[in-house]
PDB file of C-alpha atoms in Angstrom:
ATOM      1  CA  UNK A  20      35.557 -17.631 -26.358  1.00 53.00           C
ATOM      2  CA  UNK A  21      34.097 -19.735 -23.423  1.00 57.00           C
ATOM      3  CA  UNK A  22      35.509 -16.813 -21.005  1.00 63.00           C
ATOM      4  CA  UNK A  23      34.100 -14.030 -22.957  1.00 69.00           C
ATOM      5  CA  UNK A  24      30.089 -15.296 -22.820  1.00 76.00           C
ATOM      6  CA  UNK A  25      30.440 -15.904 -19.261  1.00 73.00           C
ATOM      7  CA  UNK A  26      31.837 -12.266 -18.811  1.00 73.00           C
ATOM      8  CA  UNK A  27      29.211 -11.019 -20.845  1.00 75.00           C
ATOM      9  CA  UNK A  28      26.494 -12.920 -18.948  1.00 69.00           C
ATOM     10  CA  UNK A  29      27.834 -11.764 -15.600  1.00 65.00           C
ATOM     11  CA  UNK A  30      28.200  -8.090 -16.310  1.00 66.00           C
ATOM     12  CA  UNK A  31      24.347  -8.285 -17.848  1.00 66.00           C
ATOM     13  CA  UNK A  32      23.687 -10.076 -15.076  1.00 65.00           C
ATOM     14  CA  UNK A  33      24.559  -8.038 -12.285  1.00 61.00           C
ATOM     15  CA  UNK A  34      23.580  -4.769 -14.496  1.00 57.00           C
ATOM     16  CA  UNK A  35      19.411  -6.092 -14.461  1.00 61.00           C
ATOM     17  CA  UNK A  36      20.258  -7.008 -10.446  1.00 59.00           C
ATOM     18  CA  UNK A  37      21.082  -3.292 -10.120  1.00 61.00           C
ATOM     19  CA  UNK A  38      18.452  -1.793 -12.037  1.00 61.00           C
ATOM     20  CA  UNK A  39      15.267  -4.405  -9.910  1.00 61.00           C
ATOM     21  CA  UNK A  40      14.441  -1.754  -7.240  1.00 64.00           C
ATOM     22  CA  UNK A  41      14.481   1.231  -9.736  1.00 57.00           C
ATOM     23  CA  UNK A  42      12.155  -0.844 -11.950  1.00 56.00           C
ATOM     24  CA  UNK A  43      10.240  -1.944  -9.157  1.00 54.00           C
ATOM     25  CA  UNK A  44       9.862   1.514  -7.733  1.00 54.00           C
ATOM     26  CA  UNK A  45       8.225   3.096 -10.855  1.00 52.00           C
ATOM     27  CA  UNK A  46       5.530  -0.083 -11.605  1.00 53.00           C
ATOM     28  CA  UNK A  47       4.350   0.038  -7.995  1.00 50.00           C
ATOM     29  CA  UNK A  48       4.086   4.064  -8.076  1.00 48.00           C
ATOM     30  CA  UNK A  49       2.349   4.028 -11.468  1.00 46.00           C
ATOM     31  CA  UNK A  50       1.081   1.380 -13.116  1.00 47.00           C
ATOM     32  CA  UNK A  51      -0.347  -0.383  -9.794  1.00 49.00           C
ATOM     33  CA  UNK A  52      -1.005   1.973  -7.671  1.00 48.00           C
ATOM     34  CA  UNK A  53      -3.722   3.655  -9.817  1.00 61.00           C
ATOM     35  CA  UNK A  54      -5.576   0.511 -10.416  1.00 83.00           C
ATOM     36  CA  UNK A  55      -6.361  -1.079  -6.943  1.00 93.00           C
ATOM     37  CA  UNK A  56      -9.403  -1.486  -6.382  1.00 96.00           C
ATOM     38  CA  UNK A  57     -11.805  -0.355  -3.235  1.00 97.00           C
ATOM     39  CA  UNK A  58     -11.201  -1.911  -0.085  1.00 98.00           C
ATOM     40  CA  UNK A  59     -14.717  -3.810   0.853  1.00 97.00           C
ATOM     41  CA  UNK A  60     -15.740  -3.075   4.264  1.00 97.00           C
ATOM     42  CA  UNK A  61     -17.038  -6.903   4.705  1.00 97.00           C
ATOM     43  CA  UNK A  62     -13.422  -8.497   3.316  1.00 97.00           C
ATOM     44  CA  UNK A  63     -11.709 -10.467   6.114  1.00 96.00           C
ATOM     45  CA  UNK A  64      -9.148  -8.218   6.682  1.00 96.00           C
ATOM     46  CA  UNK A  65     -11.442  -5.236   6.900  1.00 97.00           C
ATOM     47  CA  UNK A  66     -13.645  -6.803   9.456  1.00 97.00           C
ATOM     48  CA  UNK A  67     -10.675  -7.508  11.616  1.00 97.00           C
ATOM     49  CA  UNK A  68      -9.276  -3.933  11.830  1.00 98.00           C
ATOM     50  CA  UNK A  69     -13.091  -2.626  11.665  1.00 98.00           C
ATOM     51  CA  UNK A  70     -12.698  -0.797   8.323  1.00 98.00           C
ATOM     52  CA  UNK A  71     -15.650   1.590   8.082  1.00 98.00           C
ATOM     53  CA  UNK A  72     -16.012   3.992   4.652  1.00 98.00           C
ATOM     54  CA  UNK A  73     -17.317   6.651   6.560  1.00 98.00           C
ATOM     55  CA  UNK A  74     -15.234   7.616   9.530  1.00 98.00           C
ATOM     56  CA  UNK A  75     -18.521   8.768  11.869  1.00 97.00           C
ATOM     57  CA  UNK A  76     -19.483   4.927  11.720  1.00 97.00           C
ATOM     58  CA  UNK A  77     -16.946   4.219  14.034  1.00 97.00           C
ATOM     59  CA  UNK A  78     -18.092   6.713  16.573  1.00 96.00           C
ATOM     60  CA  UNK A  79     -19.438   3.766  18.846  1.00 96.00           C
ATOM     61  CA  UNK A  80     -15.573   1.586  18.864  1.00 96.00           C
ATOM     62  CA  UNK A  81     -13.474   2.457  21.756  1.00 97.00           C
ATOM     63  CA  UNK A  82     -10.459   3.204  19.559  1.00 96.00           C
ATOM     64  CA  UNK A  83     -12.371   5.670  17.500  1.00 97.00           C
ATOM     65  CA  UNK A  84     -11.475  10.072  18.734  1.00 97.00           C
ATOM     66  CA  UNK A  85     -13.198  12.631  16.307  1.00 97.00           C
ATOM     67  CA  UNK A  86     -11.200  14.286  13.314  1.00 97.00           C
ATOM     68  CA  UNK A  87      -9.639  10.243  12.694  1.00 98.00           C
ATOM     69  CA  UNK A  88      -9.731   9.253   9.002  1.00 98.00           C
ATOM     70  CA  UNK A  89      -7.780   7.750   6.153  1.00 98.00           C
ATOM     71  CA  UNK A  90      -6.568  10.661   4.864  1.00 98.00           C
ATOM     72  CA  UNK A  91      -5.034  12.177   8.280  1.00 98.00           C
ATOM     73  CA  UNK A  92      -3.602   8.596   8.962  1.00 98.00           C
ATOM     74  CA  UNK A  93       0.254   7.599   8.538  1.00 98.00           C
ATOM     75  CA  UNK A  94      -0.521   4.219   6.863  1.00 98.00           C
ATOM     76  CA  UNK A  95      -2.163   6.406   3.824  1.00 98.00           C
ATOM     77  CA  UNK A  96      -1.376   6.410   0.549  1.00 96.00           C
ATOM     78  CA  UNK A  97      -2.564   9.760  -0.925  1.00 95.00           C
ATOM     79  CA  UNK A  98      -1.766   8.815  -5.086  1.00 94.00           C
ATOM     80  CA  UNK A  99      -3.476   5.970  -4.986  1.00 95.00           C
ATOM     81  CA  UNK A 100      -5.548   6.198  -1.879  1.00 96.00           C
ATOM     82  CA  UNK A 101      -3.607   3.137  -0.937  1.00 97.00           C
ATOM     83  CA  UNK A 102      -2.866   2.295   2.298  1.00 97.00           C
ATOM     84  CA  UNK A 103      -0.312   0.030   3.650  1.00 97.00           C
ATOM     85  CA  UNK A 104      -2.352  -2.255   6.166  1.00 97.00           C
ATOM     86  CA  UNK A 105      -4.997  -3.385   3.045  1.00 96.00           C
ATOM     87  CA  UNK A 106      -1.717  -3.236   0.036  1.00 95.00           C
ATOM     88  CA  UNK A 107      -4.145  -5.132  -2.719  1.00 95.00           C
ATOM     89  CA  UNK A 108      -6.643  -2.334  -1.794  1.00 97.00           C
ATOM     90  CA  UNK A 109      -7.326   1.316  -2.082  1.00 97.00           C
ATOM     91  CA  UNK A 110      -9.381   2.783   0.712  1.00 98.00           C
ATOM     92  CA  UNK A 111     -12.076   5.365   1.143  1.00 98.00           C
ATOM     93  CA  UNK A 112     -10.060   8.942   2.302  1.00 98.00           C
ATOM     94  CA  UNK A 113     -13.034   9.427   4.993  1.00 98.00           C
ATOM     95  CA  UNK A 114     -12.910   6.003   5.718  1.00 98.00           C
ATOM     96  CA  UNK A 115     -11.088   4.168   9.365  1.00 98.00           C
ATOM     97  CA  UNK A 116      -9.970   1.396  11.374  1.00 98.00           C
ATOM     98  CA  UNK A 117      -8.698   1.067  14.206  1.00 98.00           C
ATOM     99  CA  UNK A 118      -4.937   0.891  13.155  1.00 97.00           C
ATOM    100  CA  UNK A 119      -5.285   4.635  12.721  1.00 98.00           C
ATOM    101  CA  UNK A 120      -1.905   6.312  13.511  1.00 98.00           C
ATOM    102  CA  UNK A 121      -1.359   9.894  13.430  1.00 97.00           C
ATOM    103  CA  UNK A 122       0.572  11.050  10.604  1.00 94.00           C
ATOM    104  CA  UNK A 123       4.479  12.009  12.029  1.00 86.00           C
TER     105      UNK A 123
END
């Protein structure tokens, strides 16, 4: 009987291991992703990669070429207006800092 309940706790086991990333795929697509909030330019984080909202405030930084926003960047999230630098955040789609990568 002993044999059986292990068997059974096993197979269930390894059947919720299995299913994690499938479960963990659709939360952070839907029921996350929709509800982050906006980045704020004078967070921490956003001062060190000089997050601006409006892209033409970063005229003046070095890094900065014309046409170079959120929304043209590879690290953007377009669902949730996510990106992946700021991942507790969502960001403006005009916005930049100067991570910007081109989008491959």
């Amino acid at each position: 009987m002993a044999d059986h309940s292990r068997r059974d706790f096993m197979r269930n086991s390894l059947l919720g291991l299995a299913a994690l990333p499938l479960g963990a795929g659709i939360l952070s697509k839907s029921a996350f992703a929709q509800d982050l909030p906006r980045l704020d330019p004078s967070a921490e984080q956003a001062q060190a990669l000089n997050y601006v909202e409006n892209a033409s405030d970063a005229s003046d930084h070095p890094a900065y070429e014309e046409g170079e926003q959120c929304d043209n960047c590879m690290f953007f999230q377009a669902d949730s207006e996510g990106c992946q630098l700021f991942p507790q955040n969502s960001v403006e789609p005009g916005g930049w800092c100067q991570s910007w990568t081109a989008q491959a």
